[in-house]
Amino acid sequence: MKYALLIYGDETSPAVSPPQDSPEFAELIGGYMAFGEEAGSQGKIVAGEALHDTDVATTVTVVDGETVTTDGPFAETKEQLGGFYILECADLDEAIAWAAKIPTAKTGRIEVRPVQSYDDEGQPT
Amino acid sequence: MANLVSALGDLSAAEDAAQDAVETALETWSRDGIPDNPGAWITTVARRKAIDRIRRDKNRAEKSEALARLNLRHAERSDDELEEETIVRDEQLRLIYGCCHPSLSAEAQIALTLRAVAGLSTPEIASAFLLPEATLAQRLVRAKRKIRDAGVPFKIPDDAELLARTSEVHKVIYLLFNEGYAASDGDELIRTDLCDEAIRLGKLVANLLTDDAEAFGLVALMQLTHARRPARTNLDGSLVLLADQDRDLWDQELIDEGNEALEQAMRFAKPGPFQIQAAISALHCAARTADATDWEQIELLYRRWLAMARTPVVALNHLVAVSMVEGPKEAFDRLERGDLPETLAAYAPYWALRADLLAKLDRDEEAKAAYQTAASLAGSAPEQSFLQQKATQSDLTPGTN
């Protein structure tokens, strides 16, 4: 089964998002590299990306056929989506175990969402 | 199981069939989710499987022989039979750990366990929890959908997770037991089958984790509590307080079993809340008369429990012990000093204790008012009528409550 591990944290908090030249930043990056190494070497990672902060987000909606864009995230929240992985896991227990290994799990939260798949006729499987 | 036995008239075949059915259930459920009516589903599948089995085993021994086989002592069972038992046990454990998965809400865990493991119907569970049937049904549907869509596994957790996951399972088992014991249902004070089921599950889990002190503590606690059940109500269903119970009615065999489980737990020298509660219960069970109760030990145990879990209910129980050791004045003063949480004001036992203490201090009018409040907050009909009676009783002499 595929699971999306959505990485949430307060992007304004230095603990979640340390300044780029700080030792904390180096440690965080090291942690993510180690995670990628471990999960990657076991063939678990389907995809995974880090996202820029929400201050550069653009929100798009179509109203009466017209594209409407707004500056910023679609909702102002205390914790923002900062990145994600799509992992191939046997079951929810395995997905939870990987989620707990993501460095930001210590300072933020990881939402584990099963990925919905569809067959050729477009039916959920 | 009782369903199946009456349908098949052969206990041994029924057991085999139920085992087959649970096996099939676990395969199907982890693939497709739990069906709408797992109990009926198991029975249907089991009946079908039993017919298969009987056809297969035409030369099978007579029914009486099959029954005799069930009565064989553990040591005399064949390796095949022991292996079969292990399989059944493991399947039930997988079912329990699946239903009590931490990704499900606490409410969903208990509802699922009652439904899929204990085999209660949706209306039965709804009435046990004083919930509209539709709410409970919705809760089950949602939980089953999550199990299917999120890939919640039905398996015994890995060693690294086992202890933490088991403490979740303990909570559910104990809730199940309490639901059977206190049955806020109102109509039926005690639901023995729920308690028996909780004890059975407790043993199952304790035997899986042979080194978990609290697992044995939980079994001991449930047995020592359940042992007093026969004396807990009058024939008309009204409550009999511990002090007034006919102790000859207590189930001595179950008390012995409970004491044994408690001893087993204490060998690990890792005390925990279940063991402490079991020890308190054991002290009550050991007293031949109410006056012979070792309240000093009990007070110490409550104090120790409070140090581990400072909850309003424990604090209240501790005060009961204080009143027995140091007198009602000291207990009432502590109650008045108000180091208890405010939430207690909505809790019937708080008002009942307050009333008892006031009565013992000869403040009858205040006591009656407190009993009245307690009665209005009580969850079950027998509790309500008991407290109501106290509130209108003319003589509140200490010792009669």
XYZ file of C-alpha atoms in Angstrom:
526
model
C 0.000 0.000 0.000
C 1.117 3.534 -0.689
C 1.009 6.092 2.096
C 1.528 9.841 1.943
C 3.504 11.088 4.932
C 2.691 14.781 5.150
C 5.179 16.792 7.171
C 3.634 19.641 9.152
C 5.291 22.160 11.423
C 5.288 25.831 12.403
C 7.508 27.253 9.652
C 8.186 30.375 11.722
C 9.665 28.312 14.559
C 13.479 28.006 14.494
C 13.159 24.482 15.900
C 11.119 23.373 12.868
C 12.886 25.519 10.314
C 16.359 26.562 11.554
C 18.327 29.337 9.751
C 20.289 27.968 6.810
C 23.785 28.626 8.195
C 23.116 27.251 11.674
C 24.418 23.939 13.047
C 20.771 23.002 13.696
C 20.061 23.318 9.975
C 23.002 21.048 9.145
C 21.742 18.543 11.695
C 18.221 18.615 10.254
C 19.472 18.104 6.704
C 21.682 15.275 7.967
C 18.643 13.685 9.545
C 16.659 13.859 6.307
C 19.583 12.451 4.328
C 19.828 9.550 6.757
C 16.091 8.948 6.448
C 16.308 9.015 2.648
C 19.242 6.621 2.774
C 17.479 4.146 5.074
C 14.045 4.196 3.415
C 15.535 4.513 -0.073
C 17.891 1.553 0.290
C 14.876 -0.588 1.190
C 12.988 0.598 -1.874
C 10.291 2.294 0.189
C 10.343 5.786 -1.319
C 7.976 6.381 -4.230
C 8.379 10.158 -4.023
C 9.457 12.794 -1.584
C 9.932 16.549 -1.728
C 10.509 19.502 0.548
C 8.394 22.615 -0.048
C 9.193 26.295 0.160
C 7.471 28.217 2.921
C 3.850 29.268 2.492
C 4.850 32.944 2.030
C 5.617 32.088 -1.589
C 2.494 29.970 -2.076
C -0.172 30.882 -4.618
C -3.701 29.607 -4.248
C -5.725 28.956 -7.369
C -9.447 28.452 -7.794
C -11.761 28.616 -10.784
C -14.893 30.691 -10.355
C -17.405 30.719 -13.239
C -14.727 29.504 -15.607
C -12.340 32.204 -14.521
C -9.038 31.426 -12.833
C -8.702 33.337 -9.600
C -5.323 33.443 -7.888
C -4.522 34.674 -4.410
C -1.193 35.253 -2.761
C -0.450 32.879 0.123
C -1.728 29.523 1.355
C -5.394 28.516 1.055
C -5.768 28.624 4.830
C -3.839 30.386 7.544
C -2.862 27.702 10.039
C -0.464 27.448 12.929
C 1.304 24.535 11.282
C 1.964 24.293 7.575
C 2.703 21.520 5.113
C 6.474 21.680 4.627
C 7.126 18.524 2.628
C 6.003 14.995 1.992
C 6.990 11.459 1.193
C 5.045 8.801 -0.641
C 6.165 5.464 0.781
C 5.338 1.906 -0.159
C 4.485 0.053 3.090
C 2.982 -3.290 4.014
C 0.439 -1.756 6.382
C -0.324 1.206 8.617
C 2.063 -0.008 11.331
C 4.975 0.195 8.908
C 3.892 3.650 7.724
C 3.665 4.841 11.349
C 7.130 3.454 12.083
C 8.608 5.389 9.113
C 6.691 8.534 10.074
C 8.270 8.404 13.519
C 11.718 8.402 11.887
C 11.161 11.635 9.953
C 13.288 14.324 11.709
C 10.400 16.847 11.842
C 8.313 14.324 13.821
C 10.228 15.616 16.865
C 9.303 19.271 16.333
C 6.143 19.078 14.233
C 3.662 16.431 13.151
C 3.420 13.846 10.419
C 0.019 13.094 8.969
C -0.178 9.601 7.520
C -2.684 9.310 4.676
C -3.258 6.179 2.631
C -3.033 6.918 -1.077
C -6.237 6.222 -2.967
C -5.710 4.115 -6.082
C -8.028 3.498 -9.023
C -8.328 0.706 -11.528
C -8.461 1.191 -15.319
C -12.207 1.912 -15.165
C -11.622 4.639 -12.618
C -13.071 2.611 -9.765
C -11.432 2.964 -6.340
C -9.536 -0.187 -5.422
C -19.979 -19.753 20.348
C -23.199 -20.549 22.192
C -25.004 -19.662 18.962
C -23.046 -22.163 17.028
C -23.258 -24.886 19.619
C -27.033 -24.808 19.578
C -27.030 -24.723 15.806
C -24.687 -27.632 15.429
C -25.292 -29.621 18.577
C -21.652 -30.598 18.659
C -19.339 -28.524 20.777
C -16.142 -29.835 19.299
C -17.280 -29.371 15.722
C -18.504 -25.938 16.640
C -15.147 -24.997 18.098
C -13.300 -26.217 15.045
C -15.706 -24.382 12.821
C -15.430 -21.174 14.796
C -11.689 -21.412 14.526
C -11.945 -21.865 10.763
C -14.322 -18.959 10.599
C -12.077 -16.641 12.584
C -9.212 -17.648 10.343
C -11.249 -16.771 7.283
C -12.479 -13.613 8.967
C -8.989 -12.327 9.609
C -7.969 -12.953 6.027
C -11.072 -11.373 4.581
C -11.318 -8.493 7.005
C -7.800 -7.245 6.628
C -8.384 -7.335 2.867
C -11.948 -6.026 2.625
C -12.600 -4.494 6.034
C -14.879 -5.776 8.772
C -18.369 -6.680 7.556
C -21.467 -4.941 8.878
C -22.349 -7.748 11.227
C -19.199 -9.626 12.189
C -20.912 -11.873 14.746
C -23.487 -13.132 12.280
C -20.844 -13.342 9.609
C -18.663 -15.604 11.749
C -21.622 -17.801 12.636
C -22.626 -18.150 9.006
C -19.129 -18.917 7.846
C -18.594 -21.258 10.783
C -21.755 -23.217 10.059
C -20.730 -23.635 6.467
C -17.264 -24.714 7.489
C -18.603 -27.124 10.102
C -20.712 -28.878 7.494
C -17.638 -29.197 5.302
C -15.712 -30.615 8.189
C -18.363 -33.134 9.197
C -18.600 -34.315 5.608
C -14.853 -34.690 5.530
C -14.718 -36.559 8.837
C -17.438 -39.124 8.322
C -15.657 -41.593 10.550
C -15.223 -39.096 13.269
C -15.698 -40.353 16.812
C -19.115 -40.154 18.449
C -20.248 -36.920 19.975
C -19.677 -38.174 23.504
C -16.137 -39.052 22.629
C -15.583 -35.640 21.139
C -16.874 -34.037 24.302
C -14.629 -36.219 26.427
C -11.714 -35.049 24.360
C -12.485 -31.471 25.293
C -12.326 -32.395 28.939
C -8.854 -33.859 28.684
C -6.343 -32.160 30.848
C -3.872 -29.876 29.164
C -0.959 -32.270 29.604
C -2.825 -35.125 27.998
C -3.606 -33.294 24.813
C -1.894 -34.294 21.648
C 0.616 -32.030 19.947
C -1.885 -31.415 17.161
C -4.481 -30.212 19.602
C -2.039 -27.967 21.390
C -0.970 -26.520 18.072
C -4.589 -25.966 17.147
C -5.163 -24.113 20.405
C -2.141 -21.947 19.750
C -3.527 -21.058 16.347
C -6.931 -20.101 17.756
C -5.292 -18.078 20.518
C -3.043 -16.204 18.093
C -5.969 -15.414 15.818
C -7.961 -13.962 18.671
C -4.982 -11.917 19.755
C -4.562 -10.583 16.228
C -8.206 -9.615 16.271
C -7.807 -7.833 19.634
C -4.697 -5.924 18.619
C -6.354 -4.921 15.362
C -9.493 -3.669 17.069
C -7.420 -1.803 19.671
C -5.098 -0.222 17.113
C -3.966 3.229 18.324
C -4.849 4.780 14.952
C -8.514 4.297 15.928
C -10.232 6.539 18.448
C -10.676 5.144 21.952
C -14.449 4.980 21.396
C -13.991 3.089 18.155
C -11.564 0.661 19.778
C -13.972 -0.373 22.493
C -16.944 -0.551 20.135
C -15.026 -2.701 17.673
C -13.712 -5.002 20.382
C -17.199 -5.497 21.785
C -18.500 -6.147 18.326
C -15.816 -8.269 16.708
C -14.163 -9.967 19.687
C -16.939 -10.238 22.277
C -19.663 -10.645 19.646
C -22.133 -8.081 21.007
C -24.757 -6.663 18.692
C -24.882 -2.977 17.779
C -28.030 -2.363 19.905
C -26.381 -4.107 22.874
C -23.263 -1.959 22.616
C -25.357 1.171 22.114
C -27.394 0.501 25.222
C -24.303 -0.322 27.262
C -22.892 3.092 26.408
C -26.182 4.977 26.575
C -25.768 6.037 22.963
C -28.351 6.175 20.210
C -28.025 3.088 18.059
C -27.454 5.211 14.959
C -24.490 6.953 16.600
C -22.901 3.680 17.547
C -23.575 2.152 14.125
C -22.000 5.202 12.496
C -18.973 4.883 14.744
C -18.527 1.249 13.729
C -18.952 1.996 10.039
C -16.346 4.736 10.239
C -13.901 2.521 12.134
C -14.321 -0.334 9.689
C -13.782 2.000 6.765
C -10.593 3.285 8.329
C -9.355 -0.262 8.944
C -9.901 -1.083 5.293
C -8.716 2.139 3.662
C -5.774 2.927 5.923
C -4.503 -0.649 6.026
C -4.790 -1.151 9.793
C -3.105 -4.501 10.353
C -4.610 -7.389 12.310
C -1.418 -8.707 13.785
C 0.386 -9.106 17.071
C 2.718 -6.076 17.245
C 6.485 -6.407 17.042
C 8.409 -6.708 20.297
C 9.408 -3.030 20.204
C 5.762 -1.970 20.135
C 4.244 -4.781 22.120
C 4.360 -3.285 25.598
C 2.907 0.094 24.600
C 0.259 -1.487 22.393
C -0.682 -3.901 25.137
C -1.322 -1.134 27.610
C -3.888 0.209 25.100
C -5.449 -3.242 24.932
C -5.545 -3.364 28.739
C -7.524 -0.131 28.807
C -10.103 -1.534 26.430
C -10.370 -4.824 28.319
C -10.807 -3.007 31.606
C -13.449 -0.699 30.133
C -15.231 -3.759 28.835
C -15.077 -5.326 32.283
C -16.365 -2.204 33.971
C -19.162 -1.908 31.473
C -20.178 -5.434 32.405
C -19.726 -4.802 36.099
C -21.336 -1.397 36.472
C -23.612 -1.600 33.406
C -24.742 2.009 33.184
C -27.467 0.438 31.076
C -29.864 0.860 33.984
C -31.923 -2.265 33.432
C -29.363 -4.880 34.197
C -26.851 -4.100 36.891
C -24.458 -6.871 36.134
C -23.682 -8.415 32.819
C -21.731 -11.428 33.854
C -20.942 -12.490 30.325
C -19.174 -9.227 29.570
C -17.086 -9.605 32.720
C -16.249 -13.222 31.898
C -15.275 -12.199 28.395
C -13.037 -9.421 29.727
C -11.319 -11.864 32.089
C -10.826 -14.343 29.271
C -9.261 -11.681 27.051
C -7.125 -10.447 29.946
C -5.717 -13.934 30.442
C -5.112 -14.317 26.745
C -3.033 -11.141 26.655
C -1.252 -11.913 29.944
C -0.155 -15.271 28.601
C 1.161 -13.691 25.434
C 3.353 -11.304 27.425
C 4.699 -13.627 30.026
C 6.761 -10.845 31.586
C 4.233 -8.006 31.888
C 3.379 -7.516 35.558
C 0.413 -5.246 34.835
C -1.159 -7.821 32.514
C -1.402 -10.246 35.431
C -2.402 -7.393 37.717
C -5.346 -6.652 35.447
C -6.467 -10.282 35.421
C -6.186 -10.403 39.228
C -8.137 -7.165 39.585
C -10.972 -8.369 37.374
C -11.161 -11.762 39.081
C -11.096 -10.320 42.593
C -13.795 -7.814 41.685
C -15.936 -10.283 39.804
C -15.701 -12.774 42.693
C -17.836 -10.473 44.836
C -20.501 -10.116 42.174
C -22.940 -12.724 43.609
C -23.278 -10.681 46.807
C -23.508 -7.315 45.134
C -27.239 -7.199 44.466
C -30.370 -8.355 46.250
C -32.859 -10.634 44.533
C -34.851 -7.559 43.502
C -31.760 -6.132 41.814
C -31.052 -3.471 44.426
C -27.468 -2.746 45.410
C -25.787 -4.176 48.492
C -22.798 -2.198 49.719
C -19.540 -3.994 50.385
C -19.906 -3.693 54.154
C -23.352 -5.307 54.094
C -22.613 -8.101 51.646
C -23.022 -11.751 52.605
C -19.406 -12.782 52.239
C -20.329 -16.459 51.998
C -21.730 -15.652 48.571
C -18.342 -14.535 47.280
C -16.811 -16.874 44.738
C -13.909 -18.326 46.698
C -12.527 -20.209 43.728
C -12.286 -17.006 41.721
C -10.714 -15.228 44.712
C -8.051 -17.936 44.840
C -7.418 -17.547 41.127
C -7.199 -13.784 41.533
C -4.739 -14.067 44.405
C -2.641 -16.419 42.336
C -2.581 -13.993 39.409
C -1.666 -11.164 41.777
C 1.211 -13.173 43.229
C 2.411 -13.924 39.736
C 2.291 -10.204 38.925
C 4.150 -9.189 42.059
C 7.016 -11.549 41.298
C 8.150 -9.092 38.620
C 8.525 -6.352 41.272
C 7.154 -3.773 38.802
C 4.116 -2.272 40.540
C 1.459 -0.462 38.544
C -2.101 0.802 38.944
C -3.774 -2.511 38.083
C -1.682 -4.398 40.614
C -2.394 -1.832 43.311
C -6.125 -2.002 42.655
C -5.942 -5.787 42.658
C -4.121 -5.701 45.999
C -6.830 -3.455 47.455
C -9.451 -5.838 46.149
C -7.534 -8.804 47.584
C -7.541 -7.166 51.026
C -11.314 -6.747 50.846
C -11.689 -10.354 49.768
C -9.456 -11.554 52.606
C -11.645 -9.972 55.304
C -14.117 -12.491 56.701
C -16.219 -9.627 58.059
C -16.403 -5.958 57.114
C -14.914 -5.029 60.497
C -11.901 -7.252 59.827
C -10.945 -5.180 56.763
C -7.337 -3.999 56.848
C -8.122 -0.357 56.083
C -4.640 0.836 57.036
C -3.076 -1.260 54.286
C -5.798 -0.159 51.915
C -5.208 3.503 52.731
C -1.489 3.042 52.035
C -2.224 1.378 48.726
C -4.547 4.184 47.672
C -1.889 6.704 48.606
C 0.589 4.845 46.432
C -1.905 4.734 43.591
C -2.549 8.466 43.954
C 1.176 9.074 43.589
C 1.021 7.269 40.220
C -2.249 8.654 38.917
C -3.735 11.683 40.578
C -7.253 11.346 39.253
C -10.436 12.577 40.974
C -11.823 9.073 41.314
C -8.698 7.718 42.983
C -8.625 10.738 45.303
C -12.220 10.046 46.258
C -11.542 6.400 46.991
C -8.542 7.376 49.037
C -10.780 9.589 51.163
C -13.071 6.626 51.842
C -10.058 4.756 53.211
C -9.008 7.831 55.218
C -12.444 7.970 56.815
C -12.085 4.333 57.866
C -8.613 4.828 59.340
C -8.733 8.360 60.743
C -12.463 8.877 61.090
C -15.148 10.758 59.147
C -14.138 14.163 60.541
C -10.654 14.033 59.023
C -12.024 12.744 55.697
C -14.729 15.412 55.579
C -12.218 18.148 56.390
C -10.070 17.027 53.500
C -13.114 16.971 51.248
C -13.964 20.515 52.347
C -10.407 21.726 51.943
C -11.175 21.133 48.314
C -7.942 19.803 46.885
C -10.222 17.712 44.684
C -11.011 18.775 41.112
C -14.253 20.614 40.442
C -15.357 18.047 37.878
C -16.256 15.813 40.820
C -19.364 17.901 41.428
C -20.986 16.142 38.466
C -20.047 12.718 39.754
C -22.539 10.726 41.865
C -19.958 8.905 44.058
C -18.590 12.261 45.223
C -22.008 13.256 46.553
C -22.589 9.802 48.000
C -19.318 9.958 49.918
C -20.053 13.483 51.066
C -23.481 12.348 52.247
C -22.052 9.317 54.065
C -19.519 11.457 55.891
C -22.135 14.062 56.820
C -24.404 11.317 58.147
C -21.593 9.934 60.263
C -21.037 13.427 61.647
C -24.765 13.583 62.574
C -25.487 16.314 60.050
C -28.557 14.489 58.774
C -30.273 17.266 56.853
C -27.158 18.112 54.856
C -26.556 14.408 54.340
C -30.023 13.904 52.878
C -29.573 16.812 50.503
C -26.273 15.323 49.340
C -27.874 11.893 48.837
C -30.564 13.617 46.786
C -27.923 15.202 44.555
C -26.119 11.857 44.268
C -29.365 10.117 43.250
C -30.017 12.694 40.544
C -26.551 12.052 39.081
C -26.450 8.244 39.360
C -26.142 6.295 36.136
C -28.041 3.071 36.778
C -31.546 2.499 38.114
C -30.463 0.376 41.125
C -27.913 3.017 42.133
C -30.528 5.693 41.747
C -33.117 3.972 43.898
C -30.514 3.093 46.515
C -29.469 6.728 46.886
C -33.031 7.970 46.653
C -33.948 5.717 49.544
C -31.055 7.132 51.568
C -32.230 10.661 50.859
C -35.653 10.011 52.335
C -34.602 7.655 55.136
C -35.429 9.081 58.574
C -32.615 7.399 60.469
C -29.139 7.798 59.040
C -27.318 6.076 61.902
C -23.729 5.264 60.994
C -23.212 1.646 60.107
C -26.412 1.279 58.157
C -24.905 2.662 55.001
